[in-house]
Amino acid sequence: EVQLVESGGGLVQPGRSLRLSCAASGFTFDDYAMHWVRQAPGKGLEWVSGISWNSGSIGYADSVKGRFTISRDNAKNSLYLQMNSLRAEDTALYYCAKGTIAVAGDRQVFDYWGQGTLVTVSS
Amino acid sequence: DIQMTQSPSSLSASVGDRVTITCRASQSISSYLNWYQQKPGKAPKLLIYAASSLQSGVPSRFSGSGSGTDFTLTISSLQPEDFATYYCQQSYSTSPAFGQGTKVEIK
């Protein structure tokens, strides 16, 4: 059974940093691209970032480019999101999602999702 | 960037009704369109990929159609467990984008 478990969320002040983690199990982690998708309270879904199986291809939404960094550790079956210079508009539930192909970029379908970790940016 | 627009934003329907949700892309995306279901407090669930392919384990009352810019998700006979919010997502470009969602409520 595929499981994705996010952690690392919490309350943080504007301008500060936070690192999210996603622990994956139940599938061959290094066969697939992985992604972060967020959902602001009461709002829709927004793709944040994706990373290919070997970290060779990475993409970011314009809203987080230059502030967020995605990474993965295939030996630990883990995905990460380093979030710097956080803003109030980054407040959201952050989901880890599994891609259906190995590469990041186009053709991304998200077939499994974690339950999310909540990030609240407020002073 | 490709924009995705769903209609309606919400609808009320009864159990047994046929329900149709539309998704329109701001440019042609071929058949690179996926549908997700999200229930309150839960993560999204993949229903349909590549416009019309049913994800494993998803009931056959769900179907998708369309290509180019216009797509449809149809629930042939609405069941109590289908009351949820539905999102389309384009997978044509390197920046995957979702529609704003359609909330299906009980009439």
Short mmCIF file of N, CA and C in Angstrom, two decimals, chain A:
data_model
loop_
_atom_site.label_atom_id
_atom_site.label_comp_id
_atom_site.label_asym_id
_atom_site.label_seq_id
_atom_site.Cartn_x
_atom_site.Cartn_y
_atom_site.Cartn_z
N GLU A 1 0.85 -1.19 0.00
CA GLU A 1 0.00 0.00 0.00
C GLU A 1 0.88 1.24 0.00
N VAL A 2 0.61 2.13 -0.94
CA VAL A 2 1.36 3.39 -1.01
C VAL A 2 0.98 4.27 0.17
N GLN A 3 2.01 4.78 0.84
CA GLN A 3 1.79 5.73 1.93
C GLN A 3 2.74 6.91 1.78
N LEU A 4 2.20 8.09 1.97
CA LEU A 4 2.96 9.32 1.95
C LEU A 4 2.60 10.08 3.22
N VAL A 5 3.61 10.34 4.06
CA VAL A 5 3.36 10.98 5.34
C VAL A 5 4.20 12.25 5.44
N GLU A 6 3.50 13.39 5.45
CA GLU A 6 4.17 14.68 5.54
C GLU A 6 4.39 15.09 6.99
N SER A 7 5.42 15.89 7.21
CA SER A 7 5.69 16.44 8.54
C SER A 7 6.45 17.74 8.39
N GLY A 8 6.56 18.48 9.50
CA GLY A 8 7.36 19.69 9.50
C GLY A 8 6.58 20.99 9.46
N GLY A 9 5.28 20.90 9.30
CA GLY A 9 4.48 22.12 9.26
C GLY A 9 4.38 22.77 10.64
N GLY A 10 3.84 23.96 10.67
CA GLY A 10 3.67 24.67 11.93
C GLY A 10 3.45 26.14 11.71
N LEU A 11 3.46 26.88 12.82
CA LEU A 11 3.29 28.34 12.78
C LEU A 11 4.66 29.00 12.69
N VAL A 12 4.81 29.89 11.73
CA VAL A 12 6.11 30.55 11.52
C VAL A 12 5.85 32.01 11.19
N GLN A 13 6.77 32.86 11.59
CA GLN A 13 6.63 34.29 11.32
C GLN A 13 7.01 34.61 9.87
N PRO A 14 6.43 35.66 9.32
CA PRO A 14 6.83 36.09 7.97
C PRO A 14 8.33 36.33 7.89
N GLY A 15 8.92 35.89 6.78
CA GLY A 15 10.34 36.05 6.56
C GLY A 15 11.20 34.90 7.08
N ARG A 16 10.58 34.04 7.89
CA ARG A 16 11.35 32.92 8.44
C ARG A 16 11.32 31.70 7.51
N SER A 17 11.96 30.62 7.95
CA SER A 17 12.08 29.42 7.12
C SER A 17 11.43 28.22 7.79
N LEU A 18 11.14 27.23 6.97
CA LEU A 18 10.56 25.97 7.44
C LEU A 18 10.95 24.88 6.46
N ARG A 19 11.16 23.67 6.96
CA ARG A 19 11.48 22.55 6.08
C ARG A 19 10.45 21.46 6.25
N LEU A 20 9.78 21.11 5.17
CA LEU A 20 8.81 20.03 5.17
C LEU A 20 9.47 18.74 4.72
N SER A 21 8.96 17.63 5.25
CA SER A 21 9.43 16.31 4.85
C SER A 21 8.25 15.44 4.45
N CYS A 22 8.52 14.47 3.61
CA CYS A 22 7.51 13.48 3.21
C CYS A 22 8.18 12.12 3.19
N ALA A 23 7.69 11.22 4.02
CA ALA A 23 8.20 9.86 4.06
C ALA A 23 7.33 8.96 3.21
N ALA A 24 7.95 8.27 2.25
CA ALA A 24 7.21 7.44 1.31
C ALA A 24 7.44 5.96 1.56
N SER A 25 6.42 5.17 1.32
CA SER A 25 6.55 3.72 1.44
C SER A 25 5.52 3.05 0.55
N GLY A 26 5.73 1.77 0.28
CA GLY A 26 4.77 0.99 -0.49
C GLY A 26 4.98 1.01 -1.99
N PHE A 27 6.04 1.67 -2.44
CA PHE A 27 6.36 1.67 -3.87
C PHE A 27 7.86 1.94 -4.01
N THR A 28 8.38 1.74 -5.21
CA THR A 28 9.80 1.97 -5.46
C THR A 28 10.02 3.47 -5.65
N PHE A 29 10.44 4.11 -4.59
CA PHE A 29 10.49 5.58 -4.53
C PHE A 29 11.30 6.16 -5.69
N ASP A 30 12.45 5.59 -5.98
CA ASP A 30 13.33 6.19 -6.98
C ASP A 30 12.93 5.85 -8.41
N ASP A 31 11.73 5.33 -8.61
CA ASP A 31 11.20 5.13 -9.95
C ASP A 31 10.30 6.28 -10.41
N TYR A 32 9.99 7.21 -9.49
CA TYR A 32 8.96 8.19 -9.79
C TYR A 32 9.37 9.61 -9.42
N ALA A 33 8.83 10.57 -10.20
CA ALA A 33 8.91 11.96 -9.79
C ALA A 33 7.99 12.18 -8.60
N MET A 34 8.32 13.19 -7.81
CA MET A 34 7.53 13.53 -6.64
C MET A 34 7.23 15.02 -6.65
N HIS A 35 6.15 15.41 -5.99
CA HIS A 35 5.69 16.79 -6.07
C HIS A 35 5.17 17.28 -4.73
N TRP A 36 5.12 18.59 -4.61
CA TRP A 36 4.41 19.27 -3.53
C TRP A 36 3.27 20.07 -4.15
N VAL A 37 2.09 19.92 -3.58
CA VAL A 37 0.90 20.65 -3.99
C VAL A 37 0.29 21.26 -2.73
N ARG A 38 -0.12 22.51 -2.79
CA ARG A 38 -0.66 23.15 -1.60
C ARG A 38 -2.10 23.60 -1.80
N GLN A 39 -2.76 23.82 -0.67
CA GLN A 39 -4.16 24.25 -0.68
C GLN A 39 -4.36 25.25 0.45
N ALA A 40 -4.54 26.50 0.11
CA ALA A 40 -4.82 27.52 1.11
C ALA A 40 -6.18 27.24 1.74
N PRO A 41 -6.41 27.67 2.97
CA PRO A 41 -7.67 27.38 3.65
C PRO A 41 -8.88 27.80 2.83
N GLY A 42 -9.76 26.85 2.56
CA GLY A 42 -10.98 27.12 1.82
C GLY A 42 -10.80 27.37 0.34
N LYS A 43 -9.59 27.14 -0.16
CA LYS A 43 -9.29 27.44 -1.57
C LYS A 43 -8.98 26.17 -2.36
N GLY A 44 -8.59 26.35 -3.61
CA GLY A 44 -8.30 25.24 -4.49
C GLY A 44 -6.85 24.76 -4.40
N LEU A 45 -6.50 23.88 -5.31
CA LEU A 45 -5.19 23.24 -5.32
C LEU A 45 -4.21 24.03 -6.18
N GLU A 46 -2.98 24.11 -5.70
CA GLU A 46 -1.91 24.81 -6.44
C GLU A 46 -0.66 23.94 -6.42
N TRP A 47 -0.18 23.55 -7.61
CA TRP A 47 1.10 22.84 -7.70
C TRP A 47 2.22 23.79 -7.27
N VAL A 48 3.12 23.28 -6.44
CA VAL A 48 4.21 24.10 -5.91
C VAL A 48 5.54 23.76 -6.58
N SER A 49 5.86 22.45 -6.61
CA SER A 49 7.17 22.06 -7.11
C SER A 49 7.18 20.57 -7.41
N GLY A 50 8.06 20.17 -8.33
CA GLY A 50 8.23 18.77 -8.66
C GLY A 50 9.69 18.44 -8.89
N ILE A 51 10.05 17.17 -8.67
CA ILE A 51 11.44 16.73 -8.82
C ILE A 51 11.45 15.35 -9.46
N SER A 52 12.32 15.16 -10.42
CA SER A 52 12.41 13.88 -11.11
C SER A 52 13.05 12.82 -10.22
N TRP A 53 13.04 11.59 -10.69
CA TRP A 53 13.48 10.45 -9.90
C TRP A 53 14.92 10.60 -9.41
N ASN A 54 15.76 11.22 -10.24
CA ASN A 54 17.19 11.33 -9.90
C ASN A 54 17.60 12.75 -9.57
N SER A 55 16.60 13.61 -9.31
CA SER A 55 16.84 15.03 -8.99
C SER A 55 17.41 15.80 -10.16
N GLY A 56 17.41 15.20 -11.34
CA GLY A 56 18.00 15.85 -12.50
C GLY A 56 17.13 16.92 -13.12
N SER A 57 15.85 16.88 -12.84
CA SER A 57 14.92 17.87 -13.37
C SER A 57 14.02 18.35 -12.25
N ILE A 58 13.95 19.65 -12.08
CA ILE A 58 13.19 20.27 -10.99
C ILE A 58 12.39 21.43 -11.55
N GLY A 59 11.19 21.60 -11.05
CA GLY A 59 10.37 22.73 -11.47
C GLY A 59 9.68 23.38 -10.29
N TYR A 60 9.37 24.67 -10.45
CA TYR A 60 8.71 25.42 -9.38
C TYR A 60 7.60 26.30 -9.97
N ALA A 61 6.58 26.51 -9.17
CA ALA A 61 5.59 27.51 -9.54
C ALA A 61 6.23 28.89 -9.43
N ASP A 62 5.79 29.82 -10.25
CA ASP A 62 6.34 31.18 -10.21
C ASP A 62 6.20 31.80 -8.83
N SER A 63 5.14 31.44 -8.11
CA SER A 63 4.85 32.04 -6.81
C SER A 63 5.88 31.68 -5.73
N VAL A 64 6.66 30.62 -5.97
CA VAL A 64 7.64 30.19 -4.95
C VAL A 64 9.07 30.16 -5.48
N LYS A 65 9.23 30.41 -6.77
CA LYS A 65 10.55 30.33 -7.38
C LYS A 65 11.52 31.30 -6.70
N GLY A 66 12.71 30.80 -6.35
CA GLY A 66 13.71 31.62 -5.68
C GLY A 66 13.60 31.61 -4.17
N ARG A 67 12.49 31.09 -3.65
CA ARG A 67 12.30 31.03 -2.19
C ARG A 67 12.24 29.60 -1.67
N PHE A 68 11.67 28.69 -2.47
CA PHE A 68 11.52 27.30 -2.06
C PHE A 68 12.51 26.42 -2.82
N THR A 69 12.96 25.35 -2.15
CA THR A 69 13.86 24.39 -2.78
C THR A 69 13.36 22.98 -2.48
N ILE A 70 13.13 22.22 -3.54
CA ILE A 70 12.71 20.83 -3.40
C ILE A 70 13.93 19.93 -3.50
N SER A 71 13.91 18.83 -2.76
CA SER A 71 15.00 17.86 -2.83
C SER A 71 14.46 16.50 -2.43
N ARG A 72 15.23 15.48 -2.67
CA ARG A 72 14.84 14.13 -2.29
C ARG A 72 16.07 13.33 -1.90
N ASP A 73 15.85 12.32 -1.07
CA ASP A 73 16.90 11.39 -0.67
C ASP A 73 16.35 9.99 -0.96
N ASN A 74 16.76 9.42 -2.07
CA ASN A 74 16.22 8.11 -2.46
C ASN A 74 16.63 7.01 -1.49
N ALA A 75 17.76 7.15 -0.83
CA ALA A 75 18.19 6.14 0.14
C ALA A 75 17.27 6.11 1.35
N LYS A 76 16.63 7.25 1.63
CA LYS A 76 15.73 7.36 2.78
C LYS A 76 14.26 7.39 2.37
N ASN A 77 13.99 7.22 1.07
CA ASN A 77 12.61 7.29 0.57
C ASN A 77 11.89 8.56 1.05
N SER A 78 12.59 9.67 0.93
CA SER A 78 12.06 10.91 1.49
C SER A 78 12.13 12.07 0.51
N LEU A 79 11.14 12.93 0.61
CA LEU A 79 11.03 14.15 -0.20
C LEU A 79 11.03 15.33 0.76
N TYR A 80 11.61 16.43 0.33
CA TYR A 80 11.72 17.60 1.20
C TYR A 80 11.30 18.87 0.46
N LEU A 81 10.92 19.87 1.25
CA LEU A 81 10.68 21.21 0.71
C LEU A 81 11.22 22.22 1.70
N GLN A 82 12.30 22.88 1.30
CA GLN A 82 12.86 23.96 2.11
C GLN A 82 12.18 25.26 1.70
N MET A 83 11.54 25.90 2.66
CA MET A 83 10.77 27.11 2.37
C MET A 83 11.41 28.28 3.10
N ASN A 84 11.94 29.22 2.35
CA ASN A 84 12.57 30.41 2.91
C ASN A 84 11.74 31.65 2.60
N SER A 85 12.02 32.72 3.33
CA SER A 85 11.33 34.01 3.10
C SER A 85 9.83 33.83 3.03
N LEU A 86 9.28 33.13 4.00
CA LEU A 86 7.86 32.81 3.96
C LEU A 86 6.99 34.05 4.07
N ARG A 87 5.87 33.99 3.38
CA ARG A 87 4.91 35.08 3.33
C ARG A 87 3.55 34.59 3.83
N ALA A 88 2.69 35.53 4.19
CA ALA A 88 1.36 35.16 4.65
C ALA A 88 0.62 34.33 3.60
N GLU A 89 0.84 34.65 2.33
CA GLU A 89 0.14 33.94 1.26
C GLU A 89 0.65 32.50 1.04
N ASP A 90 1.71 32.12 1.76
CA ASP A 90 2.18 30.73 1.71
C ASP A 90 1.42 29.85 2.70
N THR A 91 0.55 30.45 3.51
CA THR A 91 -0.25 29.69 4.46
C THR A 91 -1.13 28.71 3.71
N ALA A 92 -0.99 27.42 4.01
CA ALA A 92 -1.71 26.39 3.27
C ALA A 92 -1.45 25.02 3.88
N LEU A 93 -2.24 24.07 3.46
CA LEU A 93 -1.97 22.66 3.72
C LEU A 93 -1.08 22.18 2.57
N TYR A 94 0.06 21.63 2.89
CA TYR A 94 1.02 21.20 1.87
C TYR A 94 0.95 19.68 1.74
N TYR A 95 0.61 19.24 0.52
CA TYR A 95 0.52 17.82 0.22
C TYR A 95 1.76 17.35 -0.54
N CYS A 96 2.21 16.18 -0.18
CA CYS A 96 3.19 15.44 -0.96
C CYS A 96 2.41 14.55 -1.92
N ALA A 97 2.80 14.53 -3.19
CA ALA A 97 2.08 13.73 -4.18
C ALA A 97 3.05 12.96 -5.06
N LYS A 98 2.68 11.74 -5.36
CA LYS A 98 3.50 10.88 -6.21
C LYS A 98 3.12 11.09 -7.68
N GLY A 99 4.11 11.21 -8.53
CA GLY A 99 3.85 11.28 -9.96
C GLY A 99 3.72 9.89 -10.54
N THR A 100 3.26 9.81 -11.77
CA THR A 100 3.08 8.51 -12.42
C THR A 100 4.22 8.19 -13.38
N ILE A 101 5.14 9.12 -13.56
CA ILE A 101 6.30 8.90 -14.41
C ILE A 101 7.56 9.31 -13.65
N ALA A 102 8.72 8.96 -14.24
CA ALA A 102 9.98 9.19 -13.53
C ALA A 102 10.47 10.63 -13.62
N VAL A 103 10.10 11.30 -14.70
CA VAL A 103 10.65 12.63 -14.92
C VAL A 103 9.68 13.72 -14.47
N ALA A 104 10.22 14.84 -14.10
CA ALA A 104 9.41 16.02 -13.78
C ALA A 104 9.21 16.78 -15.09
N GLY A 105 8.46 17.85 -15.06
CA GLY A 105 8.19 18.60 -16.29
C GLY A 105 6.75 18.42 -16.69
N ASP A 106 6.52 18.19 -17.98
CA ASP A 106 5.14 18.04 -18.42
C ASP A 106 4.65 16.61 -18.18
N ARG A 107 3.40 16.38 -18.50
CA ARG A 107 2.76 15.06 -18.41
C ARG A 107 2.61 14.57 -16.97
N GLN A 108 2.52 15.50 -16.01
CA GLN A 108 2.44 15.11 -14.61
C GLN A 108 1.02 14.77 -14.17
N VAL A 109 0.84 13.59 -13.65
CA VAL A 109 -0.40 13.13 -13.04
C VAL A 109 -0.06 12.71 -11.63
N PHE A 110 -0.92 13.05 -10.67
CA PHE A 110 -0.63 12.78 -9.27
C PHE A 110 -1.54 11.64 -8.80
N ASP A 111 -0.99 10.44 -8.63
CA ASP A 111 -1.87 9.30 -8.36
C ASP A 111 -2.00 8.94 -6.89
N TYR A 112 -1.10 9.40 -6.05
CA TYR A 112 -1.24 9.20 -4.61
C TYR A 112 -0.84 10.48 -3.89
N TRP A 113 -1.56 10.76 -2.82
CA TRP A 113 -1.36 11.98 -2.04
C TRP A 113 -1.26 11.62 -0.55
N GLY A 114 -0.43 12.40 0.16
CA GLY A 114 -0.43 12.29 1.61
C GLY A 114 -1.62 13.04 2.20
N GLN A 115 -1.69 13.11 3.51
CA GLN A 115 -2.77 13.81 4.18
C GLN A 115 -2.45 15.28 4.40
N GLY A 116 -1.23 15.67 4.16
CA GLY A 116 -0.86 17.08 4.22
C GLY A 116 -0.31 17.52 5.58
N THR A 117 0.47 18.60 5.54
CA THR A 117 0.98 19.23 6.75
C THR A 117 0.69 20.72 6.64
N LEU A 118 0.16 21.29 7.70
CA LEU A 118 -0.31 22.68 7.66
C LEU A 118 0.80 23.65 7.99
N VAL A 119 0.98 24.62 7.12
CA VAL A 119 1.93 25.72 7.33
C VAL A 119 1.13 27.00 7.51
N THR A 120 1.36 27.67 8.62
CA THR A 120 0.70 28.94 8.90
C THR A 120 1.77 30.02 9.06
N VAL A 121 1.70 31.03 8.22
CA VAL A 121 2.67 32.12 8.27
C VAL A 121 1.96 33.35 8.84
N SER A 122 2.35 33.71 10.05
CA SER A 122 1.68 34.82 10.73
C SER A 122 2.57 35.36 11.84
N SER A 123 2.46 36.64 12.07
CA SER A 123 3.21 37.26 13.16
C SER A 123 2.42 37.22 14.46
#
